[in-house]
Structure formats: structure tokens, C-alpha cells
Coordinates of N, CA and C in Angstrom, one line a residue:
Chain A
Q222 N 0.8 -1.2 0.0 CA 0.0 0.0 0.0 C 0.9 1.3 0.0
Q223 N 2.1 1.1 0.4 CA 3.0 2.2 0.4 C 3.6 2.5 -0.9
Q224 N 3.5 1.7 -1.9 CA 4.2 1.8 -3.2 C 3.6 2.9 -4.1
V225 N 4.5 3.5 -4.9 CA 4.0 4.3 -6.0 C 4.6 3.7 -7.3
K226 N 3.8 3.3 -8.2 CA 4.2 2.6 -9.4 C 4.3 3.6 -10.5
Q227 N 5.5 3.6 -11.2 CA 5.8 4.6 -12.2 C 6.1 3.9 -13.5
S228 N 5.6 4.5 -14.6 CA 5.9 3.9 -15.9 C 5.8 5.0 -17.0
P229 N 6.6 4.9 -18.1 CA 7.5 3.8 -18.4 C 8.8 3.9 -17.7
Q230 N 9.7 3.0 -17.8 CA 11.0 3.0 -17.2 C 11.9 4.0 -18.0
S231 N 11.7 4.0 -19.3 CA 12.4 4.9 -20.2 C 11.5 5.3 -21.3
L232 N 11.9 6.5 -21.9 CA 11.0 7.1 -22.9 C 11.9 7.9 -23.8
I233 N 11.7 7.7 -25.1 CA 12.4 8.5 -26.1 C 11.4 9.2 -26.9
V234 N 11.6 10.5 -27.0 CA 10.6 11.4 -27.7 C 11.4 12.3 -28.7
Q235 N 10.7 12.7 -29.8 CA 11.3 13.6 -30.7 C 11.1 15.0 -30.2
K236 N 12.1 15.9 -30.5 CA 11.9 17.3 -30.2 C 10.6 17.8 -30.7
G237 N 9.9 18.6 -29.8 CA 8.6 19.1 -30.1 C 7.4 18.2 -29.7
G238 N 7.7 17.0 -29.4 CA 6.7 16.0 -29.1 C 6.2 16.2 -27.6
I239 N 5.3 15.3 -27.3 CA 4.7 15.3 -25.9 C 5.3 14.1 -25.1
S240 N 5.8 14.3 -24.0 CA 6.3 13.3 -23.1 C 5.2 13.0 -22.0
I241 N 4.9 11.8 -21.8 CA 3.9 11.5 -20.8 C 4.4 10.4 -19.9
I242 N 4.4 10.6 -18.6 CA 4.9 9.7 -17.6 C 3.7 9.5 -16.6
N243 N 3.5 8.2 -16.2 CA 2.4 7.9 -15.4 C 2.8 7.3 -14.0
C244 N 2.0 7.6 -13.0 CA 2.2 7.1 -11.7 C 0.8 6.7 -11.1
A245 N 0.9 5.6 -10.3 CA -0.3 5.1 -9.6 C 0.0 4.8 -8.2
Y246 N -0.9 5.0 -7.3 CA -0.7 4.8 -5.9 C -1.9 4.0 -5.3
E247 N -1.7 3.5 -4.1 CA -2.8 2.8 -3.4 C -3.3 3.5 -2.1
N248 N -2.3 4.1 -1.4 CA -2.7 4.6 -0.1 C -3.5 5.9 -0.2
T249 N -4.7 5.9 0.2 CA -5.6 7.0 0.1 C -5.2 8.2 1.0
A250 N -4.3 7.9 1.9 CA -3.8 9.0 2.8 C -2.9 9.9 2.1
F251 N -2.3 9.5 1.0 CA -1.4 10.4 0.2 C -2.2 11.7 -0.2
D252 N -1.7 12.8 0.0 CA -2.4 14.1 -0.4 C -1.4 15.1 -0.9
Y253 N -0.2 14.7 -1.3 CA 0.7 15.7 -1.9 C 1.5 14.9 -2.9
F254 N 1.5 15.3 -4.2 CA 2.1 14.5 -5.3 C 3.1 15.4 -6.1
P255 N 4.4 15.4 -5.8 CA 5.4 16.1 -6.5 C 6.0 15.3 -7.6
W256 N 6.6 16.0 -8.5 CA 7.4 15.4 -9.6 C 8.8 16.1 -9.4
Y257 N 9.8 15.2 -9.5 CA 11.2 15.7 -9.4 C 11.9 15.4 -10.7
Q258 N 12.9 16.3 -11.0 CA 13.7 16.1 -12.2 C 15.1 16.0 -11.8
Q259 N 15.8 15.1 -12.3 CA 17.2 14.9 -12.0 C 18.1 14.8 -13.2
F260 N 19.1 15.7 -13.3 CA 20.1 15.6 -14.3 C 21.3 14.8 -13.8
P261 N 22.1 14.2 -14.8 CA 23.2 13.4 -14.3 C 24.2 14.2 -13.5
G262 N 24.6 13.6 -12.4 CA 25.5 14.2 -11.5 C 24.9 15.2 -10.5
K263 N 23.6 15.3 -10.5 CA 22.9 16.3 -9.7 C 21.9 15.6 -8.8
G264 N 21.5 16.3 -7.7 CA 20.4 15.7 -6.9 C 19.1 16.1 -7.6
P265 N 18.0 15.4 -7.3 CA 16.7 15.7 -7.8 C 16.3 17.1 -7.4
A266 N 15.5 17.7 -8.2 CA 14.9 19.1 -7.9 C 13.4 19.1 -8.2
L267 N 12.7 19.8 -7.4 CA 11.2 19.8 -7.6 C 10.9 20.5 -8.9
L268 N 10.0 19.9 -9.7 CA 9.6 20.4 -10.9 C 8.2 21.0 -10.8
I269 N 7.3 20.3 -10.3 CA 5.9 20.7 -10.1 C 5.2 19.8 -9.1
A270 N 4.2 20.3 -8.4 CA 3.5 19.4 -7.4 C 2.0 19.7 -7.4
I271 N 1.2 18.8 -7.0 CA -0.2 19.0 -6.9 C -0.8 18.4 -5.7
R272 N -1.9 19.0 -5.2 CA -2.7 18.5 -4.1 C -4.0 17.9 -4.7
P273 N -4.6 17.0 -4.0 CA -5.8 16.3 -4.6 C -7.1 17.1 -4.8
D274 N -7.0 18.4 -4.4 CA -8.2 19.2 -4.5 C -8.4 19.8 -5.9
V275 N -7.4 19.6 -6.8 CA -7.5 20.0 -8.2 C -7.1 18.8 -9.1
S276 N -7.6 18.9 -10.3 CA -7.4 17.8 -11.2 C -6.3 18.0 -12.2
E277 N -5.8 19.3 -12.3 CA -4.7 19.6 -13.2 C -4.0 20.8 -12.7
K278 N -2.7 20.8 -12.9 CA -1.9 22.0 -12.6 C -0.8 22.2 -13.7
K279 N -0.7 23.4 -14.2 CA 0.2 23.7 -15.3 C 1.2 24.7 -14.9
E280 N 2.5 24.4 -15.3 CA 3.5 25.4 -15.1 C 4.4 25.4 -16.3
G281 N 4.2 26.4 -17.2 CA 4.9 26.4 -18.5 C 4.6 25.2 -19.3
R282 N 5.6 24.5 -19.7 CA 5.3 23.3 -20.6 C 5.0 22.1 -19.8
F283 N 5.0 22.2 -18.5 CA 4.8 21.0 -17.6 C 3.4 21.0 -17.0
T284 N 2.7 19.9 -17.1 CA 1.4 19.8 -16.6 C 1.2 18.5 -15.8
I285 N 0.6 18.6 -14.6 CA 0.3 17.4 -13.9 C -1.2 17.2 -14.0
S286 N -1.6 16.0 -14.4 CA -3.0 15.6 -14.4 C -3.3 14.6 -13.3
F287 N -4.3 14.8 -12.5 CA -4.6 14.0 -11.3 C -6.0 13.4 -11.4
N288 N -6.1 12.1 -11.2 CA -7.3 11.4 -11.2 C -7.5 10.7 -9.8
K289 N -8.2 11.4 -8.9 CA -8.4 10.9 -7.5 C -9.1 9.6 -7.5
S290 N -10.1 9.4 -8.3 CA -10.9 8.1 -8.2 C -10.1 6.9 -8.7
A291 N -9.2 7.2 -9.7 CA -8.4 6.1 -10.2 C -7.1 6.0 -9.4
K292 N -6.8 6.9 -8.6 CA -5.5 7.0 -7.8 C -4.3 7.0 -8.8
Q293 N -4.4 7.9 -9.8 CA -3.4 8.0 -10.8 C -3.0 9.4 -11.0
F294 N -1.8 9.7 -11.3 CA -1.4 11.0 -11.7 C -0.3 10.9 -12.8
S295 N -0.2 11.9 -13.6 CA 0.7 11.9 -14.7 C 1.4 13.2 -15.0
L296 N 2.5 13.2 -15.5 CA 3.3 14.4 -15.9 C 3.3 14.4 -17.5
H297 N 2.9 15.6 -18.0 CA 2.9 15.8 -19.4 C 3.9 16.9 -19.7
I298 N 4.8 16.7 -20.6 CA 5.8 17.7 -21.0 C 5.5 18.0 -22.5
M299 N 5.0 19.2 -22.7 CA 4.6 19.7 -24.0 C 5.8 20.2 -24.7
D300 N 5.8 20.1 -26.0 CA 6.9 20.7 -26.8 C 8.3 20.3 -26.2
S301 N 8.5 19.0 -26.0 CA 9.7 18.5 -25.4 C 10.9 19.0 -26.1
Q302 N 11.9 19.3 -25.3 CA 13.2 19.8 -25.8 C 14.4 18.9 -25.3
P303 N 15.5 18.9 -26.1 CA 16.6 18.1 -25.7 C 17.1 18.4 -24.3
G304 N 16.9 19.7 -23.8 CA 17.3 20.0 -22.4 C 16.4 19.4 -21.4
D305 N 15.3 18.8 -21.8 CA 14.4 18.1 -20.8 C 14.9 16.7 -20.6
S306 N 15.9 16.3 -21.3 CA 16.4 14.9 -21.1 C 17.0 14.8 -19.7
A307 N 16.4 13.9 -19.0 CA 16.7 13.8 -17.5 C 15.9 12.6 -17.0
T308 N 16.1 12.3 -15.7 CA 15.3 11.2 -15.1 C 14.3 11.9 -14.2
Y309 N 13.0 11.5 -14.4 CA 11.9 12.0 -13.7 C 11.3 11.1 -12.6
F310 N 11.1 11.6 -11.4 CA 10.5 10.8 -10.4 C 9.2 11.4 -9.9
C311 N 8.2 10.5 -9.8 CA 7.0 11.0 -9.1 C 7.1 10.6 -7.7
A312 N 6.3 11.2 -6.8 CA 6.4 10.8 -5.4 C 5.0 11.1 -4.8
A313 N 4.8 10.6 -3.6 CA 3.5 10.8 -2.9 C 3.8 10.9 -1.4
S314 N 3.0 11.8 -0.7 CA 3.3 12.0 0.7 C 2.0 12.2 1.4
P315 N 1.8 11.7 2.6 CA 0.6 12.0 3.4 C 0.7 13.2 4.3
I316 N 0.8 14.3 3.7 CA 1.2 15.6 4.3 C 0.2 15.9 5.5
S317 N -1.1 15.7 5.3 CA -2.1 16.1 6.3 C -1.9 15.3 7.6
S318 N -1.3 14.2 7.5 CA -1.1 13.4 8.8 C 0.1 13.9 9.6
G319 N 0.8 14.9 9.1 CA 2.0 15.4 9.7 C 3.2 14.7 9.4
T320 N 3.1 13.8 8.4 CA 4.3 13.0 8.0 C 4.8 13.7 6.7
Y321 N 6.0 14.1 6.6 CA 6.5 14.8 5.5 C 7.4 13.9 4.6
K322 N 7.5 12.6 4.9 CA 8.4 11.8 4.1 C 7.6 11.5 2.8
Y323 N 8.5 11.3 1.7 CA 7.9 10.9 0.4 C 8.1 9.4 0.2
I324 N 7.2 8.9 -0.6 CA 7.4 7.6 -1.3 C 7.6 7.9 -2.8
F325 N 8.8 7.5 -3.3 CA 9.1 7.8 -4.7 C 8.8 6.6 -5.6
G326 N 8.4 7.0 -6.8 CA 8.4 6.0 -7.9 C 9.8 5.6 -8.3
T327 N 9.9 4.6 -9.2 CA 11.2 4.1 -9.6 C 11.9 4.9 -10.7
G328 N 11.3 5.9 -11.2 CA 12.0 6.8 -12.1 C 11.7 6.5 -13.6
T329 N 11.7 7.5 -14.4 CA 11.6 7.4 -15.9 C 12.8 8.2 -16.5
R330 N 13.5 7.5 -17.3 CA 14.7 8.1 -18.0 C 14.1 8.7 -19.3
L331 N 14.1 10.0 -19.5 CA 13.6 10.6 -20.7 C 14.7 11.1 -21.6
K332 N 14.7 10.7 -22.9 CA 15.6 11.2 -23.8 C 14.8 11.9 -24.9
V333 N 15.1 13.2 -25.2 CA 14.5 13.9 -26.2 C 15.5 14.1 -27.3
L334 N 15.1 13.6 -28.5 CA 16.0 13.6 -29.7 C 15.9 15.0 -30.4
A335 N 17.1 15.5 -30.8 CA 17.1 16.8 -31.4 C 16.6 16.7 -32.9
Chain B
D25 N 20.4 31.6 -1.5 CA 20.0 30.4 -2.3 C 20.1 29.2 -1.4
V26 N 19.0 28.4 -1.5 CA 18.9 27.1 -0.7 C 20.1 26.2 -1.0
K27 N 20.7 25.6 0.0 CA 21.8 24.8 -0.2 C 21.8 23.6 0.8
V28 N 22.0 22.4 0.2 CA 22.3 21.2 0.9 C 23.6 20.6 0.4
T29 N 24.6 20.5 1.3 CA 25.9 20.0 0.9 C 26.2 18.6 1.5
Q30 N 26.9 17.8 0.8 CA 27.3 16.5 1.3 C 28.8 16.4 1.2
S31 N 29.3 15.8 2.2 CA 30.8 15.9 2.5 C 31.6 15.4 1.3
S32 N 31.2 14.3 0.6 CA 32.0 13.8 -0.4 C 31.1 13.5 -1.7
R33 N 31.7 13.7 -2.9 CA 30.9 13.3 -4.1 C 31.2 11.8 -4.4
Y34 N 32.4 11.4 -4.1 CA 32.8 10.0 -4.4 C 33.5 9.4 -3.1
L35 N 33.2 8.2 -2.8 CA 33.9 7.6 -1.7 C 34.1 6.1 -2.0
V36 N 35.3 5.6 -1.7 CA 35.5 4.2 -1.8 C 36.0 3.6 -0.5
K37 N 35.3 2.6 0.0 CA 35.6 2.0 1.3 C 35.7 0.5 1.1
R38 N 36.3 -0.1 2.1 CA 36.5 -1.5 2.1 C 35.4 -2.2 3.0
T39 N 35.1 -3.4 2.7 CA 34.1 -4.2 3.4 C 34.5 -4.2 4.9
G40 N 33.5 -3.9 5.8 CA 33.8 -4.0 7.2 C 34.1 -2.6 7.8
E41 N 34.5 -1.6 7.0 CA 34.8 -0.3 7.5 C 33.6 0.4 8.0
K42 N 33.8 1.3 9.0 CA 32.8 2.2 9.4 C 32.8 3.4 8.6
V43 N 31.6 3.8 8.0 CA 31.6 4.9 7.0 C 30.6 6.0 7.6
F44 N 31.1 7.2 7.5 CA 30.3 8.4 7.8 C 30.0 9.2 6.6
L45 N 28.7 9.5 6.4 CA 28.3 10.4 5.3 C 27.7 11.6 6.0
E46 N 28.2 12.8 5.7 CA 27.7 14.0 6.3 C 26.9 14.8 5.4
C47 N 25.9 15.5 6.0 CA 25.0 16.4 5.2 C 24.8 17.6 6.0
V48 N 24.9 18.8 5.4 CA 24.6 20.0 6.0 C 23.7 20.9 5.2
Q49 N 22.7 21.5 5.8 CA 21.8 22.4 5.1 C 21.9 23.8 5.8
D50 N 21.7 24.8 5.0 CA 21.8 26.2 5.5 C 20.5 26.9 5.5
M51 N 19.4 26.2 5.5 CA 18.1 26.8 5.3 C 17.3 26.7 6.6
D52 N 17.9 26.3 7.7 CA 17.2 26.2 9.0 C 16.0 25.3 9.0
H53 N 16.1 24.3 8.2 CA 15.0 23.3 8.0 C 14.9 22.3 9.2
E54 N 13.7 22.0 9.6 CA 13.5 21.1 10.7 C 13.7 19.6 10.2
N55 N 13.3 19.3 9.0 CA 13.2 17.9 8.5 C 14.5 17.6 7.7
M56 N 15.1 16.5 7.9 CA 16.2 16.0 7.1 C 16.0 14.5 6.8
F57 N 16.5 14.1 5.6 CA 16.2 12.8 5.1 C 17.5 12.2 4.5
W58 N 17.6 10.9 4.6 CA 18.7 10.2 3.9 C 18.0 9.1 3.0
Y59 N 18.3 9.2 1.7 CA 17.9 8.2 0.7 C 19.1 7.5 0.1
R60 N 18.8 6.3 -0.5 CA 19.7 5.7 -1.4 C 19.0 5.5 -2.7
Q61 N 19.8 5.8 -3.8 CA 19.3 5.7 -5.2 C 20.0 4.6 -5.9
D62 N 19.2 3.6 -6.4 CA 19.7 2.5 -7.2 C 18.9 2.4 -8.5
P63 N 19.6 2.1 -9.6 CA 18.9 2.0 -10.9 C 17.7 1.0 -10.8
G64 N 16.6 1.5 -11.3 CA 15.4 0.6 -11.4 C 14.6 0.6 -10.0
L65 N 15.2 1.1 -9.0 CA 14.5 1.1 -7.7 C 14.2 2.5 -7.2
G66 N 14.6 3.5 -7.9 CA 14.2 4.9 -7.5 C 15.0 5.3 -6.2
L67 N 14.3 6.2 -5.5 CA 14.9 6.7 -4.2 C 14.2 6.0 -3.1
R68 N 14.9 5.4 -2.2 CA 14.3 4.7 -1.0 C 14.8 5.3 0.2
L69 N 13.9 5.6 1.1 CA 14.2 6.3 2.4 C 14.8 5.4 3.4
I70 N 16.0 5.9 3.9 CA 16.7 5.1 4.9 C 16.3 5.5 6.3
Y71 N 16.5 6.8 6.6 CA 16.2 7.4 7.9 C 15.7 8.8 7.7
F72 N 15.0 9.4 8.6 CA 14.7 10.8 8.6 C 14.6 11.3 10.0
S73 N 14.6 12.6 10.1 CA 14.6 13.3 11.4 C 13.8 14.6 11.3
Y74 N 12.9 14.8 12.3 CA 12.1 16.0 12.3 C 12.6 17.0 13.3
D75 N 13.7 16.7 14.0 CA 14.2 17.6 15.0 C 15.5 17.1 15.5
V76 N 16.3 18.0 16.2 CA 17.6 17.6 16.7 C 17.4 16.4 17.7
K77 N 18.3 15.5 17.6 CA 18.4 14.3 18.4 C 17.2 13.4 18.2
M78 N 16.4 13.7 17.2 CA 15.2 12.8 16.9 C 15.5 12.1 15.6
K79 N 15.1 10.8 15.5 CA 15.3 10.0 14.3 C 14.2 9.0 14.1
E80 N 13.8 8.7 12.9 CA 12.8 7.7 12.6 C 13.3 6.8 11.5
K81 N 13.0 5.5 11.5 CA 13.4 4.6 10.5 C 12.5 4.9 9.2
G82 N 13.2 4.8 8.1 CA 12.5 4.8 6.8 C 12.1 3.4 6.4
D83 N 12.2 3.2 5.1 CA 11.8 1.9 4.5 C 12.9 0.9 4.5
I84 N 14.2 1.3 4.5 CA 15.3 0.4 4.4 C 16.4 0.7 5.5
P85 N 16.1 0.7 6.8 CA 17.1 1.2 7.7 C 18.2 0.2 8.1
E86 N 18.0 -1.1 7.7 CA 18.9 -2.2 8.1 C 20.3 -1.9 7.7
G87 N 21.3 -1.9 8.6 CA 22.7 -1.7 8.3 C 23.1 -0.3 8.4
Y88 N 22.2 0.6 8.7 CA 22.5 2.0 8.8 C 22.1 2.6 10.2
S89 N 22.7 3.7 10.6 CA 22.2 4.5 11.7 C 22.4 5.9 11.3
V90 N 21.9 6.8 12.2 CA 22.0 8.2 11.9 C 22.3 9.0 13.2
S91 N 22.7 10.2 13.0 CA 23.0 11.1 14.1 C 22.6 12.5 13.7
R92 N 21.9 13.2 14.6 CA 21.5 14.6 14.4 C 21.7 15.4 15.7
E93 N 22.9 15.9 15.9 CA 23.3 16.6 17.1 C 23.0 18.1 16.9
K94 N 23.0 18.6 15.7 CA 22.7 20.0 15.4 C 21.6 20.1 14.4
K95 N 20.9 21.1 14.4 CA 19.7 21.2 13.4 C 20.2 21.1 12.0
E96 N 21.3 21.7 11.7 CA 21.8 21.8 10.3 C 22.5 20.6 9.8
R97 N 22.8 19.7 10.6 CA 23.7 18.5 10.2 C 23.0 17.2 10.5
F98 N 23.1 16.3 9.5 CA 22.4 15.0 9.6 C 23.4 14.0 9.1
S99 N 23.9 13.1 9.9 CA 24.9 12.1 9.4 C 24.4 10.7 9.3
L100 N 24.8 10.1 8.2 CA 24.4 8.7 8.0 C 25.6 7.8 8.3
I101 N 25.4 6.7 9.0 CA 26.6 5.9 9.5 C 26.3 4.5 9.0
L102 N 27.3 3.9 8.3 CA 27.3 2.5 8.0 C 28.3 1.9 9.0
E103 N 27.7 1.1 9.9 CA 28.5 0.6 11.0 C 29.6 -0.4 10.5
S104 N 29.3 -1.2 9.5 CA 30.2 -2.2 9.0 C 29.8 -2.3 7.5
A105 N 30.5 -1.6 6.6 CA 30.1 -1.5 5.2 C 30.1 -2.8 4.6
S106 N 29.1 -3.1 3.7 CA 29.1 -4.3 2.9 C 28.9 -3.9 1.5
T107 N 29.3 -4.9 0.6 CA 29.2 -4.6 -0.9 C 27.8 -4.2 -1.3
N108 N 26.8 -4.7 -0.7 CA 25.4 -4.4 -1.1 C 25.0 -3.0 -0.7
Q109 N 25.9 -2.3 0.0 CA 25.6 -0.9 0.3 C 26.3 0.1 -0.7
T110 N 26.9 -0.5 -1.7 CA 27.4 0.3 -2.8 C 26.2 1.0 -3.5
S111 N 26.2 2.3 -3.5 CA 25.0 3.0 -4.0 C 25.3 4.5 -4.1
M112 N 24.3 5.3 -4.6 CA 24.3 6.7 -4.5 C 23.4 7.1 -3.3
Y113 N 24.0 7.9 -2.4 CA 23.3 8.4 -1.2 C 23.0 9.8 -1.4
L114 N 21.7 10.1 -1.1 CA 21.2 11.5 -1.3 C 20.6 12.0 0.0
C115 N 21.0 13.2 0.4 CA 20.5 13.8 1.6 C 19.5 14.9 1.1
A116 N 18.4 15.1 1.9 CA 17.4 16.2 1.6 C 17.0 16.8 2.9
S117 N 16.5 18.0 2.7 CA 15.9 18.7 3.9 C 14.6 19.4 3.4
S118 N 13.7 19.7 4.4 CA 12.5 20.4 4.1 C 12.0 21.1 5.4
S119 N 11.1 22.0 5.2 CA 10.5 22.7 6.3 C 9.0 22.5 6.2
P120 N 8.4 22.0 7.3 CA 7.0 21.6 7.2 C 6.1 22.8 7.2
G121 N 4.9 22.7 6.6 CA 3.9 23.7 6.7 C 4.1 24.7 5.6
G122 N 3.2 25.7 5.6 CA 3.2 26.7 4.5 C 2.7 26.2 3.2
A123 N 3.0 26.8 2.1 CA 2.5 26.4 0.8 C 3.3 25.3 0.2
S124 N 4.5 25.1 0.7 CA 5.4 24.2 0.0 C 5.9 23.1 0.9
Y125 N 5.9 21.9 0.4 CA 6.5 20.7 1.2 C 7.7 20.2 0.4
E126 N 8.3 21.1 -0.3 CA 9.4 20.7 -1.2 C 10.6 20.1 -0.3
Q127 N 11.2 19.1 -0.8 CA 12.4 18.6 -0.3 C 13.6 19.1 -1.2
Y128 N 14.6 19.6 -0.6 CA 15.8 20.1 -1.3 C 16.9 19.1 -1.1
F129 N 17.4 18.7 -2.3 CA 18.4 17.6 -2.3 C 19.8 18.1 -2.4
G130 N 20.8 17.4 -1.8 CA 22.2 17.6 -2.1 C 22.6 16.9 -3.4
P131 N 23.8 17.0 -3.8 CA 24.3 16.5 -5.0 C 24.5 15.0 -5.0
G132 N 24.5 14.4 -3.8 CA 24.7 13.0 -3.7 C 26.2 12.6 -3.4
T133 N 26.3 11.4 -2.8 CA 27.6 10.8 -2.6 C 27.6 9.4 -3.2
R134 N 28.4 9.1 -4.1 CA 28.5 7.8 -4.7 C 29.5 7.0 -3.9
L135 N 29.0 6.0 -3.2 CA 29.8 5.2 -2.3 C 30.0 3.8 -3.0
T136 N 31.3 3.4 -3.1 CA 31.6 2.1 -3.6 C 32.3 1.3 -2.4
V137 N 31.7 0.1 -2.1 CA 32.3 -0.7 -1.1 C 32.9 -1.9 -1.8
T138 N 34.3 -2.1 -1.6 CA 35.0 -3.2 -2.3 C 35.4 -4.3 -1.3

């Protein structure tokens, strides 16, 4: 019940295309869903996050879609660029319980071809 | 600018050695976390701390211990290093409450145990 399942493991997209990464969870206590981006040799950095009171959040070319009933959320990268090539991790946390630890997905390695 | 620093980027130790990984944050954050990152397994929580001298086990605490004597410093200890502890170790910090539950990550320490 603590798992967050992430797919696909790797993704290759042409420049200008849409990249889509999916995550699913079981624990209904999760109420904070961030996405982290990690470049080689660097630590992960927050990209965008959503709470379950909204179904979508957009920041520039990055959008999170959230489906509470299906317990799924996804990251969409519009107009993908070679600079977006990185590893992406979804995560979930039961913030309202006072627990601030994350459960991370297994990661998606994105490569955007020029 | 937010900063989490880790004492070493690369470390090579022998089996059975006692290993200390140090993490320092300059953001006055209450929460600090230690993760290990392995290909295909994502980030897995080893230990975390919500306050000085306080610690809680994460999902994979076996073979590790931690110390938090000062708010800004969180140390991960491998009492007797083993080859299966060869991994990338990431430290993170966060401050609870407010609008953001973001975890800020250090650059990581790649530990090799031979």
C-alpha cells in the first residue's frame, strides 16, 4: 500500500513532441504529489507538485493531471526539448497526517532527440 | 540560495569499515532525510529526522544508523560497510507547513564498497 508505481521506465521522444509519464498509488492517505527532475551528477529538484483538490496543474510546458478516483497522476511535457532529457521521479506523501516523508516511484529516463 | 551540501561526491571504502556520510543544510529546516538511489529502484528512504536528536526509520534502515546533534547537520553511518551498500546516497531537507512541502536535495555521494 505504500508503493508508488511509475511507468514507463524509459522514454524516447522527438523534439517538439509530448512526453507522458504515469504514476499510480494505493494509499488514500497520500495528499501531496510532487514530480522531481534529476540531471546526471545532480540531486533531484522539484519540478511541479499537486494537491488532490485540483485535477490539473500547469507550469509552463509541464502539466500534472490528477485522477483521484483512479488513484493515478501523470506528468505531461509539451513541446519536449533536448534540455528536458533527464530522469523524472513521481512521489507521494501523506502531508495532512503530519508526515513529510515521500514515497518515490522508480523513475523514468527521458531522452528527447534533437 | 537554498543549499544542501554533502561531504563527499565519491567515496571508496572496504568491506567492514565504518563509514560516515555527512550532510549540512543552510536553510534552518527542521526535517532532514537520507535516501539511497539505485537503478530501477528509485529513491528509497533510509532514515529521517524531524528535530535535533530525533530520528525515525524509513523503509530500508537495516545496516544504517543516523545522528543529528545539530539542526543543520544529519549524518548517515554505515557501522560495517558491505558490498550491497554500494549506491548513490542522497540527503534532503524540508520545512513543514506553509504552501510548499518541497524537499531540497544535495548532489549525492556515490559510495563504492569493495
